C-alpha positions as a printed Julia matrix, in Angstrom:
403×3 Matrix{Float64}:
 -24.52   52.89  -76.35
 -22.08   50.72  -72.92
 -19.2    48.05  -73.94
 -19.3    45.34  -73.36
 -15.92   46.13  -71.41
 -18.57   48.22  -69.2
 -21.14   45.93  -68.94
 -22.18   45.59  -64.71
 -20.83   41.72  -64.11
 -23.39   39.0   -63.21
 -24.38   38.3   -60.12
 -22.16   35.45  -58.81
 -24.84   33.46  -57.03
 -29.18   33.83  -58.74
 -31.14   36.04  -57.39
 -33.49   32.98  -56.09
 -30.84   30.93  -54.49
 -29.93   34.01  -52.22
 -33.77   34.78  -51.05
 -33.8    30.89  -50.81
 -34.81   29.78  -47.33
 -32.51   27.33  -45.29
 -35.61   25.2   -44.74
 -37.56   25.45  -47.76
 -35.95   22.35  -49.85
 -35.81   22.23  -54.41
 -38.48   19.11  -55.58
 -37.65   17.46  -57.79
 -40.11   15.36  -60.39
 -39.57   13.14  -62.54
 -40.23   12.78  -66.83
 -42.73   10.6   -67.83
 -40.77    7.89  -70.26
 -44.42    8.07  -72.89
 -43.66   11.45  -73.99
 -39.81   11.0   -75.52
 -42.23    9.74  -78.36
 -43.16   14.0   -79.89
 -39.55   14.58  -80.09
 -39.17   16.74  -76.71
 -36.91   14.43  -75.29
 -37.73   16.22  -71.2
 -34.74   16.12  -68.64
 -34.58   13.7   -65.85
 -35.0    15.27  -63.18
 -36.87   18.84  -63.64
 -36.89   21.11  -60.75
 -39.61   23.89  -60.26
 -37.62   26.65  -61.03
 -39.43   28.98  -63.89
 -42.48   26.19  -63.81
 -46.21   26.89  -62.59
 -48.62   25.43  -61.38
 -50.74   24.37  -64.05
 -47.31   23.08  -65.61
 -46.73   20.38  -62.03
 -50.25   19.05  -62.93
 -49.83   18.64  -66.72
 -46.41   16.84  -65.61
 -48.31   14.65  -62.86
 -51.47   14.08  -64.13
 -49.08   12.3   -67.7
 -47.72   10.2   -64.18
 -48.71    5.72  -64.45
 -49.49    4.96  -60.97
 -46.3     3.39  -60.33
 -44.32    7.03  -60.96
 -46.17    8.03  -58.25
 -45.17    5.54  -55.39
 -41.67    6.67  -56.22
 -42.11   10.23  -55.98
 -44.05    9.67  -53.21
 -40.85    7.98  -52.15
 -38.07    9.94  -52.67
 -38.52   13.23  -49.89
 -35.45   13.93  -47.47
 -36.1    11.63  -44.11
 -34.04   14.33  -42.57
 -36.79   16.92  -42.32
 -37.84   18.66  -39.71
 -40.41   20.32  -41.48
 -41.97   17.12  -42.03
 -44.19   15.4   -39.66
 -42.36   12.09  -38.69
 -44.69    9.4   -39.94
 -44.36   10.72  -43.07
 -40.1    10.81  -43.41
 -40.83    7.34  -43.74
 -41.14    5.48  -46.52
 -44.62    3.43  -46.86
 -44.14   -0.42  -45.98
 -47.8    -1.71  -44.73
 -49.25   -2.99  -47.96
 -47.74   -6.33  -47.57
 -50.37   -8.97  -46.95
 -49.59  -11.12  -43.69
 -48.88  -14.57  -43.66
 -50.65  -16.09  -41.08
 -52.72  -14.9   -37.46
 -49.37  -15.1   -34.66
 -48.79  -17.3   -33.24
 -45.91  -17.25  -30.82
 -45.56  -20.79  -29.34
 -44.65  -21.64  -33.27
 -42.76  -18.0   -33.56
 -40.47  -19.91  -30.15
 -39.95  -23.3   -32.08
 -38.5   -21.85  -34.91
 -36.4   -19.76  -33.31
 -35.19  -23.14  -30.9
 -34.65  -24.85  -34.09
 -32.74  -22.04  -36.32
 -30.02  -21.49  -32.75
 -30.06  -25.45  -33.58
 -29.06  -25.35  -36.66
 -26.34  -22.44  -37.38
 -22.8   -23.22  -36.78
 -21.14  -22.38  -33.78
 -18.49  -19.54  -33.67
 -14.77  -22.18  -34.04
 -13.26  -21.31  -30.17
  -9.24  -21.4   -30.5
  -9.09  -23.49  -27.18
 -11.85  -26.25  -27.58
 -14.45  -26.33  -24.46
 -13.46  -29.3   -22.5
 -15.2   -30.72  -19.36
 -12.8   -30.35  -16.31
 -10.43  -28.08  -17.89
 -10.0   -24.22  -17.07
  -9.16  -22.77  -20.36
  -6.37  -19.73  -20.14
  -4.85  -18.48  -16.95
  -6.97  -17.9   -13.24
  -6.13  -15.14  -11.77
  -6.02  -14.73   -7.71
  -6.74  -12.57   -6.24
  -5.12  -12.74   -2.77
  -1.87  -13.04   -4.2
  -2.64  -10.75   -7.27
  -0.98  -13.15   -9.96
  -2.15  -15.71  -12.24
  -1.26  -19.01  -11.61
  -2.78  -22.3   -13.43
  -1.61  -24.22  -10.97
  -3.47  -23.82   -7.34
  -2.88  -23.65   -4.31
  -2.42  -24.41   -0.78
  -6.33  -24.63    0.85
  -8.05  -24.23   -2.05
  -9.76  -26.47   -4.83
  -8.29  -28.48   -7.59
 -11.0   -28.45   -9.28
 -15.01  -26.78   -9.34
 -17.72  -28.31   -8.8
 -18.28  -29.81  -12.31
 -22.86  -30.71  -12.23
 -24.02  -30.23  -15.66
 -27.4   -29.06  -15.75
 -28.65  -30.63  -19.76
 -28.35  -34.23  -17.76
 -32.49  -35.29  -16.51
 -33.83  -34.55  -13.42
 -33.11  -38.39  -12.43
 -29.83  -37.95  -12.69
 -28.84  -34.44  -11.23
 -31.14  -35.59   -7.79
 -29.03  -38.67   -7.34
 -26.14  -36.35   -7.6
 -27.08  -34.09   -5.54
 -28.46  -36.57   -2.64
 -25.62  -38.68   -2.82
 -22.57  -35.73   -2.31
 -21.22  -34.52    0.85
 -22.31  -31.67    2.92
 -18.85  -29.69    2.03
 -19.81  -29.4    -1.01
 -23.18  -28.15   -0.88
 -22.06  -25.73    0.93
 -19.62  -24.66   -1.16
 -22.55  -24.94   -4.7
 -24.31  -23.21   -2.28
 -22.13  -20.22   -1.89
 -21.88  -20.26   -5.91
 -25.3   -20.21   -6.84
 -25.57  -16.67   -4.35
 -27.74  -18.61   -1.9
 -26.05  -16.26    1.2
 -29.09  -16.81    2.6
 -28.12  -20.49    4.18
 -24.77  -19.92    5.02
 -22.83  -17.69    6.76
 -19.98  -15.04    5.78
 -17.19  -17.09    6.22
 -18.63  -19.97    4.5
 -20.08  -17.7     1.47
 -16.8   -15.8     0.3
 -14.04  -18.4     0.84
 -17.1   -20.38   -1.19
 -17.11  -17.42   -4.25
 -12.92  -17.63   -3.48
 -12.68  -20.67   -4.08
 -11.26  -21.96   -1.24
 -12.23  -24.71    1.68
 -14.08  -25.12    3.69
 -12.27  -25.37    7.86
 -13.36  -25.77   11.1
 -13.67  -22.56   12.06
 -16.37  -21.63    9.22
 -17.89  -24.57    9.8
 -19.1   -27.3     6.44
 -22.53  -27.82    7.79
 -25.73  -25.41    6.4
 -25.82  -25.12   10.57
 -22.34  -24.14   11.43
 -21.81  -21.74   13.99
 -19.29  -19.0    13.41
 -16.68  -18.28   16.42
 -16.72  -14.87   18.23
 -14.63  -12.14   17.79
 -12.59  -11.47   20.91
 -12.0    -7.78   21.11
  -8.35   -7.48   22.2
  -8.61   -5.89   25.62
  -6.79   -2.57   25.76
  -6.7    -0.72   28.79
  -7.64    1.61   30.13
  -6.64    5.05   30.9
  -5.45    6.5    33.49
  -6.66    9.7    35.22
  -4.43   12.67   34.97
  -2.69   12.21   38.4
  -1.06   15.77   37.96
  -0.53   17.35   41.44
  -2.11   21.22   41.04
  -1.15   22.15   45.2
   2.42   21.77   43.18
   2.18   23.18   40.46
   1.33   26.81   41.84
   4.08   26.41   43.86
   6.43   25.55   41.06
   5.06   28.67   38.8
   4.92   30.76   41.48
   9.02   30.08   41.89
   9.35   30.03   38.72
  11.18   26.74   39.04
  12.67   26.7    35.3
  12.81   22.88   35.14
   8.41   23.24   34.93
   8.17   23.64   31.9
   4.94   22.06   30.69
   1.76   21.51   32.95
  -1.03   19.36   31.68
  -3.99   19.18   33.78
  -6.53   17.83   30.97
 -10.23   15.97   31.95
  -9.63   16.46   35.2
 -13.14   18.28   35.63
 -13.82   17.89   39.35
 -10.9    20.17   39.95
 -12.79   23.6    41.58
 -12.8    27.36   39.59
 -10.51   28.7    41.56
  -8.16   26.1    41.4
  -8.18   26.88   37.83
  -8.12   30.71   38.86
  -4.87   30.09   40.78
  -3.14   27.95   38.53
  -3.49   30.6    35.74
  -2.46   33.38   38.04
   1.2    31.51   39.14
   1.5    30.14   35.86
   1.37   34.8    34.6
   4.76   34.51   37.48
   6.81   32.07   35.45
   9.0    32.79   32.79
  10.12   28.6    31.75
   6.86   27.12   30.99
   6.59   26.23   27.84
   2.74   23.95   27.0
   0.02   24.29   29.03
  -3.0    22.48   29.08
  -7.32   22.74   30.01
  -7.97   20.02   27.34
 -11.57   19.33   28.94
 -12.06   20.61   32.77
 -14.89   22.49   31.31
 -13.82   25.96   31.43
 -15.74   28.97   31.58
 -15.18   32.87   30.65
 -14.95   33.77   33.58
 -11.45   30.79   34.72
 -10.32   31.91   31.4
  -9.9    35.05   31.41
  -6.53   35.18   32.79
  -5.22   33.07   29.73
  -5.54   36.56   28.59
  -3.02   38.19   30.61
  -0.52   34.96   30.5
  -0.21   35.31   26.94
   0.86   39.35   27.2
   2.96   38.81   30.18
   5.01   35.21   28.77
   7.86   35.28   26.69
   8.76   31.45   26.66
   4.78   29.86   26.05
   5.3    27.43   22.87
   1.76   25.11   23.36
  -1.97   26.5    24.39
  -4.97   24.81   24.28
  -8.39   25.02   25.88
 -10.25   22.25   23.5
 -13.53   20.63   24.57
 -14.86   23.7    27.35
 -17.41   26.32   27.09
 -15.92   29.09   25.37
 -17.38   32.09   23.77
 -16.03   33.19   20.0
 -15.41   36.18   21.37
 -13.4    35.22   24.33
 -11.9    33.5    21.24
 -10.83   35.55   19.61
  -9.68   37.6    22.32
  -6.64   34.48   22.36
  -5.98   34.54   19.35
  -6.12   38.65   19.38
  -3.37   38.5    22.77
  -1.0    36.14   20.7
   0.63   39.89   19.14
   2.02   41.3    21.86
   5.25   38.51   22.36
   3.9    36.18   19.43
   5.65   33.48   20.46
   2.74   31.01   20.43
   3.27   28.66   18.09
   0.61   25.66   18.2
  -3.07   27.06   19.88
  -5.93   24.84   19.85
  -9.57   25.79   20.98
 -11.53   24.14   18.73
 -14.73   21.73   20.27
 -16.33   24.83   21.67
 -19.63   24.88   23.52
 -21.03   27.59   20.56
 -19.7    25.66   17.69
 -21.13   28.49   15.16
 -18.53   30.85   16.07
 -19.79   34.27   13.05
 -18.71   35.69    9.87
 -17.08   39.15   11.89
 -15.46   36.06   14.53
 -13.71   34.58   12.44
 -12.25   36.98    9.95
 -10.99   38.52   13.19
  -9.68   35.84   14.5
  -7.98   35.54   10.67
  -6.89   39.19   10.62
  -5.19   37.79   14.34
  -3.7    34.99   11.95
  -2.59   36.26    9.54
  -0.9    38.92   11.4
   1.05   37.26   13.62
   4.38   35.12   12.09
   5.29   33.26   14.69
   1.81   30.03   14.43
   2.32   26.97   12.6
  -0.5    25.22   13.62
  -4.02   26.21   15.0
  -7.34   24.22   15.81
 -10.12   26.21   15.36
 -12.81   24.76   12.84
 -13.92   28.06   10.7
 -16.79   27.75    8.43
 -16.36   30.09    6.17
 -14.07   29.05    2.99
 -12.21   32.42    2.82
 -11.26   32.12    6.41
  -9.85   28.29    5.91
  -8.02   29.28    2.29
  -6.4    32.56    3.97
  -5.85   30.69    7.3
  -3.73   28.14    5.13
  -1.73   30.52    3.36
  -0.81   32.32    6.32
   0.32   29.22    8.51
   2.31   28.35    5.77
   4.08   31.73    5.81
   5.47   31.47    8.61
   6.09   28.11    7.72
   8.89   29.23    5.09
   9.91   32.23    7.5
  10.87   29.2    10.08
  12.47   27.71    7.21
  14.78   30.69    6.08
  15.69   30.81    9.71
  16.43   27.35   10.04
  18.29   27.92    6.64
  19.86   31.56    7.31
  21.44   29.32   10.52
  22.75   26.59    8.88
  25.1    29.19    6.41
  26.22   31.42    9.45
  26.95   28.49   11.42
């Protein structure tokens, strides 16, 4: 015989609650009040646990009509298992008060709105007086006093007055005020742009904007800018000085000289290879192609003084640009390399990767003017240039400390 200590403990939760479905709900029934006279009083709420179908039907048959209606209204509006039409209470049993009349409804709403008391304003409304501070967009501050050149008071028109008085006020008003009124009402199609914005900002109309609806705007007088002078570089003189390795000739600029023959450009590049003092060589917008620019590879590899090379806006191929960047690794003296805006705008992934690795290996480049389409190439090139800037900074700090 098992002792009370040896008996297993009762389950913490009833078996029916363990296997209870998530979507199932407990149905409740209100016990009828007529059964209280039999001596067996039922609880106010009877659950369906342990009840059979006959017991449920017996309870329902003893309920009155009002109790059945209350039972039907006892439901969960958030029950997703019920259709939306059965989640709300039926309130359509009320008899209609009469046929729908729109005019009577609007009249009732208007009368009700007039009889209701308005909200109490802290500052009561007074015609012609502005309540609070007025924000001035020009000065960016709040001011209560009107500034010079602005209207002292806005145009006041009481739309609740009779039409005759309103018509008389508009007929007798000057055209200057009508222009301001049209701007305030948003009638921009009858005003010019300065008149419309002056009316919105509260500024008065003057002779520059016009005070009538036929006002003519003064045209904008463009500022005369002189044309950029032509490039007057003496190419023959530059060729001779480069061949003689002139120490004073450190920059050669033949930008925008499209009429210069290709033979003279080749001769100029060959002469630049003999100079040991040239620092900047610019050939932007000279319509050179690969046949003329191949000499630049020798110039970059042999010139230890060259710092800036500009070949923008020409007809160079991506392959030659990659060779030019690769040639900068020989002396690593180039600081700025510009080669953007060529005929072939798309370089290609393989060419971009080759250029990117050449820039990463170069420790002297600080500025590169090439448009990369690949996000990886742009990111790695920017990081490489940042490292070169950091080397320059550390080198400068080292010189300062040694000094």
